[in-house]
DNA sequence: TTAAATGTATAGGTTATCCTATATATTCAG
DNA sequence: CTGAATATATAGGATAACCTATACATTTAA
């Protein structure tokens, strides 16, 4: 099911979170669900929230509590970072996708 | 230059090696150069060779020495693995590329 | 034959990404 | 007000992915 049995392929979590937040504000649970749509599995709370905290500590996102939930938005530093990171990502792995597109 | 100052984005090394080897046989240095073309930096020997060893231990690749160099090829298990992993990868991160393509 | 260059390997260490398990905070139904 | 549900947080631990530095093996040039 996953795709990581043979090849661990860990990583990219913070990048993916930042990329998702560059598309719009979300709270933690929504982020988890968006990741689930893509990866097939929800990141566990103990994985997601520390990552959100790190991004927050770096000033790339910030959260504001609205009752039960905390809505995260990307900062301008975060926008700059996600742009650079996306370029790097596409340059590094673009051909893997191109091949997939052409089939 | 890099793209990892703000977002660590580590990972994918074994997957990328396996993907490269699914395109043809290569020795370590060639693999390092192919990765450099994409990521902008060569993985250091202390990064690359342990990764090759791991893939070898898992039976996904095997190497045969030709004098100074060791030529690695993907095994049939490796082909199966890279197929599954590529699907996972594209499903997980495809939209990041699509956006980049459309600009 | 020796020195330099090239390719591979290993020892030892750091960190992000993942986990499980538990705890806290807020809302909402009864 | 209480209990259940939802959302967030934290403690503690595992491992892949990276590093630097060093060593070894093979070829090639002098």
CSV table of C-alpha atoms (C1' of nucleotides) in Angstrom, one decimal:
chain,number,residue,atom,x,y,z
A,1,UNK,CA,0.0,0.0,0.0
A,2,UNK,CA,2.5,2.6,1.1
A,3,UNK,CA,5.5,2.6,-1.1
A,4,UNK,CA,8.0,2.8,1.7
A,5,UNK,CA,8.5,-0.8,2.6
A,6,UNK,CA,11.5,-1.1,0.3
A,7,UNK,CA,12.7,2.4,0.2
A,8,UNK,CA,12.3,4.5,3.3
A,9,UNK,CA,11.7,7.8,1.6
A,10,UNK,CA,11.3,9.7,4.8
A,11,UNK,CA,11.5,13.4,4.7
A,12,UNK,CA,9.8,16.3,3.0
A,13,UNK,CA,7.2,16.7,5.8
A,14,UNK,CA,8.1,20.3,6.7
A,15,UNK,CA,8.3,21.2,3.0
A,16,UNK,CA,5.0,19.6,2.3
A,17,UNK,CA,3.3,21.4,5.2
A,18,UNK,CA,4.8,24.7,4.1
A,19,UNK,CA,3.7,24.1,0.5
A,20,UNK,CA,0.2,23.3,1.7
A,21,UNK,CA,0.0,26.4,3.8
A,22,UNK,CA,1.2,28.5,0.8
A,23,UNK,CA,-2.2,27.5,-0.8
A,24,UNK,CA,-4.2,28.7,2.2
A,25,UNK,CA,-4.7,28.9,5.9
A,26,UNK,CA,-5.3,25.6,7.7
A,27,UNK,CA,-5.4,24.1,11.1
A,28,UNK,CA,-3.4,21.0,12.1
A,29,UNK,CA,-6.2,18.4,11.5
A,30,UNK,CA,-6.8,19.8,8.0
A,31,UNK,CA,-3.1,19.7,7.2
A,32,UNK,CA,-3.1,16.1,8.4
A,33,UNK,CA,-6.0,15.2,6.1
A,34,UNK,CA,-4.4,16.9,3.1
A,35,UNK,CA,-1.3,14.9,3.7
A,36,UNK,CA,-3.4,11.7,4.0
A,37,UNK,CA,-5.0,12.4,0.6
A,38,UNK,CA,-1.5,12.4,-0.9
A,39,UNK,CA,0.5,9.9,1.1
A,40,UNK,CA,-2.3,7.5,2.0
A,41,UNK,CA,-1.6,7.9,5.7
A,42,UNK,CA,-2.2,10.7,8.2
A,43,UNK,CA,0.9,11.8,10.0
A,44,UNK,CA,0.5,11.0,13.7
A,45,UNK,CA,0.0,13.9,16.1
A,46,UNK,CA,3.4,13.3,17.5
A,47,UNK,CA,4.9,13.8,14.1
A,48,UNK,CA,2.8,16.7,12.9
A,49,UNK,CA,2.7,19.1,15.8
A,50,UNK,CA,6.4,19.1,16.5
A,51,UNK,CA,6.9,19.9,12.8
A,52,UNK,CA,4.5,22.8,13.0
A,53,UNK,CA,6.2,24.0,16.1
A,54,UNK,CA,9.6,24.0,14.3
A,55,UNK,CA,8.3,25.9,11.3
A,56,UNK,CA,6.8,28.3,13.7
A,57,UNK,CA,10.0,28.7,15.6
A,58,UNK,CA,11.8,29.5,12.4
A,59,UNK,CA,9.2,32.2,11.6
A,60,UNK,CA,8.0,30.5,8.4
A,61,UNK,CA,4.4,30.1,9.7
A,62,UNK,CA,2.4,31.4,12.6
A,63,UNK,CA,-0.7,30.1,14.3
A,64,UNK,CA,-3.6,31.9,16.0
A,65,UNK,CA,-6.0,30.0,18.2
A,66,UNK,CA,-9.7,30.2,17.3
A,67,UNK,CA,-11.3,28.3,20.1
A,68,UNK,CA,-10.5,24.6,19.8
A,69,UNK,CA,-8.3,24.9,16.7
A,70,UNK,CA,-5.2,26.8,15.8
A,71,UNK,CA,-5.2,28.3,12.3
A,72,UNK,CA,-1.8,28.4,10.7
A,73,UNK,CA,-0.8,30.8,8.0
A,74,UNK,CA,2.4,31.2,6.1
A,75,UNK,CA,4.6,34.3,6.8
A,76,UNK,CA,6.4,36.3,4.1
A,77,UNK,CA,9.6,34.6,5.2
A,78,UNK,CA,7.7,31.3,4.7
A,79,UNK,CA,6.7,32.3,1.2
A,80,UNK,CA,10.2,33.1,0.2
A,81,UNK,CA,11.4,29.8,1.7
A,82,UNK,CA,8.8,27.7,-0.1
A,83,UNK,CA,9.6,29.3,-3.4
A,84,UNK,CA,13.3,28.5,-3.1
A,85,UNK,CA,12.5,25.0,-1.8
A,86,UNK,CA,10.1,24.3,-4.6
A,87,UNK,CA,12.7,25.2,-7.2
A,88,UNK,CA,15.2,22.9,-5.5
A,89,UNK,CA,12.7,20.1,-5.3
A,90,UNK,CA,11.6,20.3,-8.9
A,91,UNK,CA,15.2,20.5,-10.1
A,92,UNK,CA,16.2,17.5,-8.0
A,93,UNK,CA,13.3,15.2,-8.8
A,94,UNK,CA,11.5,16.6,-11.8
A,95,UNK,CA,12.5,13.8,-14.2
A,96,UNK,CA,10.9,11.2,-12.0
A,97,UNK,CA,7.6,12.9,-12.6
A,98,UNK,CA,8.1,13.7,-16.2
A,99,UNK,CA,8.5,10.0,-16.9
A,100,UNK,CA,5.3,9.3,-15.0
A,101,UNK,CA,3.4,12.0,-17.0
A,102,UNK,CA,4.4,10.5,-20.3
A,103,UNK,CA,2.9,7.1,-19.6
B,1,UNK,CA,21.7,28.2,-4.2
B,2,UNK,CA,20.7,25.0,-2.5
B,3,UNK,CA,17.1,25.2,-1.4
B,4,UNK,CA,17.6,23.5,2.0
B,5,UNK,CA,18.6,26.4,4.1
B,6,UNK,CA,15.0,27.0,5.3
B,7,UNK,CA,13.5,23.6,4.8
B,8,UNK,CA,15.7,20.7,5.5
B,9,UNK,CA,14.3,18.4,2.9
B,10,UNK,CA,16.6,15.6,3.6
B,11,UNK,CA,15.7,12.2,2.3
B,12,UNK,CA,15.0,10.4,-0.9
B,13,UNK,CA,18.6,9.5,-1.5
B,14,UNK,CA,18.1,5.7,-1.7
B,15,UNK,CA,15.1,6.2,-3.8
B,16,UNK,CA,16.9,8.5,-6.2
B,17,UNK,CA,19.8,6.1,-6.5
B,18,UNK,CA,17.4,3.3,-7.2
B,19,UNK,CA,15.6,5.3,-9.7
B,20,UNK,CA,18.8,6.3,-11.5
B,21,UNK,CA,19.9,2.6,-11.6
B,22,UNK,CA,16.6,1.7,-13.1
B,23,UNK,CA,17.7,3.8,-16.1
B,24,UNK,CA,21.0,1.9,-16.5
B,25,UNK,CA,24.1,0.5,-14.9
B,26,UNK,CA,26.4,3.0,-13.2
B,27,UNK,CA,29.3,3.1,-10.8
B,28,UNK,CA,29.4,5.2,-7.6
B,29,UNK,CA,31.1,8.2,-9.1
B,30,UNK,CA,28.6,8.4,-12.0
B,31,UNK,CA,25.7,8.1,-9.6
B,32,UNK,CA,27.2,11.0,-7.5
B,33,UNK,CA,27.5,13.1,-10.7
B,34,UNK,CA,23.9,12.4,-11.8
B,35,UNK,CA,22.7,13.5,-8.4
B,36,UNK,CA,24.9,16.6,-8.6
B,37,UNK,CA,23.3,17.5,-11.9
B,38,UNK,CA,19.9,17.5,-10.2
B,39,UNK,CA,20.6,18.7,-6.6
B,40,UNK,CA,23.5,21.0,-7.3
B,41,UNK,CA,25.7,19.1,-4.9
B,42,UNK,CA,27.5,15.8,-5.0
B,43,UNK,CA,26.7,13.5,-2.1
B,44,UNK,CA,29.9,13.0,-0.1
B,45,UNK,CA,31.4,9.5,-0.3
B,46,UNK,CA,30.5,8.9,3.3
B,47,UNK,CA,26.9,9.5,2.3
B,48,UNK,CA,26.8,7.7,-1.0
B,49,UNK,CA,28.6,4.4,-0.3
B,50,UNK,CA,26.7,3.5,2.9
B,51,UNK,CA,23.5,4.0,0.9
B,52,UNK,CA,24.7,1.8,-1.9
B,53,UNK,CA,25.7,-0.8,0.7
B,54,UNK,CA,22.2,-0.7,2.2
B,55,UNK,CA,20.5,-1.1,-1.1
B,56,UNK,CA,22.8,-4.0,-1.8
B,57,UNK,CA,22.1,-5.6,1.6
B,58,UNK,CA,18.4,-5.4,0.8
B,59,UNK,CA,18.9,-7.1,-2.5
B,60,UNK,CA,17.7,-4.2,-4.6
B,61,UNK,CA,20.9,-3.7,-6.4
B,62,UNK,CA,24.2,-5.5,-6.9
B,63,UNK,CA,27.6,-4.5,-7.8
B,64,UNK,CA,30.4,-6.1,-9.7
B,65,UNK,CA,34.0,-4.8,-9.6
B,66,UNK,CA,35.6,-4.0,-12.9
B,67,UNK,CA,39.1,-3.0,-11.9
B,68,UNK,CA,39.0,0.3,-10.1
B,69,UNK,CA,35.2,0.8,-10.3
B,70,UNK,CA,32.2,-1.2,-9.1
B,71,UNK,CA,29.3,-1.2,-11.6
B,72,UNK,CA,25.9,-1.4,-9.9
B,73,UNK,CA,22.8,-2.7,-11.5
B,74,UNK,CA,19.3,-2.9,-10.3
B,75,UNK,CA,17.9,-6.4,-9.5
B,76,UNK,CA,14.4,-7.6,-10.3
B,77,UNK,CA,13.4,-7.0,-6.7
B,78,UNK,CA,14.8,-3.5,-7.2
B,79,UNK,CA,12.7,-2.9,-10.2
B,80,UNK,CA,9.6,-4.0,-8.3
B,81,UNK,CA,10.5,-1.7,-5.5
B,82,UNK,CA,11.3,1.3,-7.6
B,83,UNK,CA,7.9,1.0,-9.4
B,84,UNK,CA,6.0,1.0,-6.1
B,85,UNK,CA,8.1,3.8,-4.7
B,86,UNK,CA,7.7,5.9,-7.8
B,87,UNK,CA,3.9,5.6,-7.6
B,88,UNK,CA,4.0,6.6,-4.0
B,89,UNK,CA,6.3,9.5,-4.7
B,90,UNK,CA,4.1,10.9,-7.5
B,91,UNK,CA,0.9,10.5,-5.6
B,92,UNK,CA,2.5,12.2,-2.6
B,93,UNK,CA,4.1,15.2,-4.3
B,94,UNK,CA,2.7,15.3,-7.8
B,95,UNK,CA,0.8,18.5,-7.3
B,96,UNK,CA,3.9,20.4,-6.4
B,97,UNK,CA,5.3,19.7,-9.8
B,98,UNK,CA,2.1,20.2,-11.7
B,99,UNK,CA,2.0,23.8,-10.4
B,100,UNK,CA,5.6,24.3,-11.5
B,101,UNK,CA,4.9,22.9,-15.0
B,102,UNK,CA,2.0,25.3,-15.5
B,103,UNK,CA,4.1,28.4,-15.0
C,1,DT,C1',58.8,1.4,-9.1
C,2,DT,C1',56.9,5.0,-7.1
C,3,DA,C1',53.6,9.0,-6.7
C,4,DA,C1',49.5,10.9,-7.8
C,5,DA,C1',44.9,10.4,-9.0
C,6,DT,C1',40.7,8.0,-8.8
C,7,DG,C1',37.2,5.2,-6.8
C,8,DT,C1',35.5,2.8,-2.9
C,9,DA,C1',34.9,2.0,2.3
C,10,DT,C1',34.3,2.8,7.2
C,11,DA,C1',34.3,5.0,11.8
C,12,DG,C1',31.9,8.1,14.4
C,13,DG,C1',28.7,11.9,15.0
C,14,DT,C1',24.4,15.1,14.2
C,15,DT,C1',19.7,15.9,13.1
C,16,DA,C1',14.9,15.7,11.0
C,17,DT,C1',11.5,12.6,10.6
C,18,DC,C1',9.0,9.3,12.1
C,19,DC,C1',6.9,6.5,16.0
C,20,DT,C1',4.0,5.2,20.6
C,21,DA,C1',1.9,6.8,24.6
C,22,DT,C1',0.3,10.1,27.4
C,23,DA,C1',-1.4,14.6,28.7
C,24,DT,C1',-3.8,18.9,28.1
C,25,DA,C1',-7.3,22.2,26.3
C,26,DT,C1',-11.6,23.4,24.3
C,27,DT,C1',-16.2,22.5,22.7
C,28,DC,C1',-20.6,20.5,22.8
C,29,DA,C1',-24.3,17.2,24.0
C,30,DG,C1',-27.0,15.6,27.6
D,1,DC,C1',-22.0,20.5,35.3
D,2,DT,C1',-20.2,16.3,33.5
D,3,DG,C1',-18.5,13.2,29.9
D,4,DA,C1',-17.3,12.4,25.3
D,5,DA,C1',-15.3,14.1,21.3
D,6,DT,C1',-12.0,16.9,19.0
D,7,DA,C1',-7.6,19.4,18.6
D,8,DT,C1',-3.2,20.2,20.2
D,9,DA,C1',1.1,19.2,22.8
D,10,DT,C1',5.0,16.8,24.8
D,11,DA,C1',8.1,13.1,26.4
D,12,DG,C1',11.0,9.6,25.0
D,13,DG,C1',12.9,6.6,21.5
D,14,DA,C1',14.1,4.7,16.8
D,15,DT,C1',16.4,5.2,12.2
D,16,DA,C1',17.7,7.1,7.5
D,17,DA,C1',20.1,10.7,5.8
D,18,DC,C1',23.4,13.5,6.0
D,19,DC,C1',28.2,15.0,7.5
D,20,DT,C1',33.8,15.0,8.3
D,21,DA,C1',37.8,12.6,8.4
D,22,DT,C1',40.4,8.9,7.5
D,23,DA,C1',41.8,4.7,5.2
D,24,DC,C1',42.2,1.4,1.5
D,25,DA,C1',42.4,-0.3,-3.4
D,26,DT,C1',43.3,0.2,-8.1
D,27,DT,C1',45.0,2.5,-12.1
D,28,DT,C1',48.0,5.5,-14.4
D,29,DA,C1',51.7,8.7,-15.2
D,30,DA,C1',56.4,9.8,-14.4
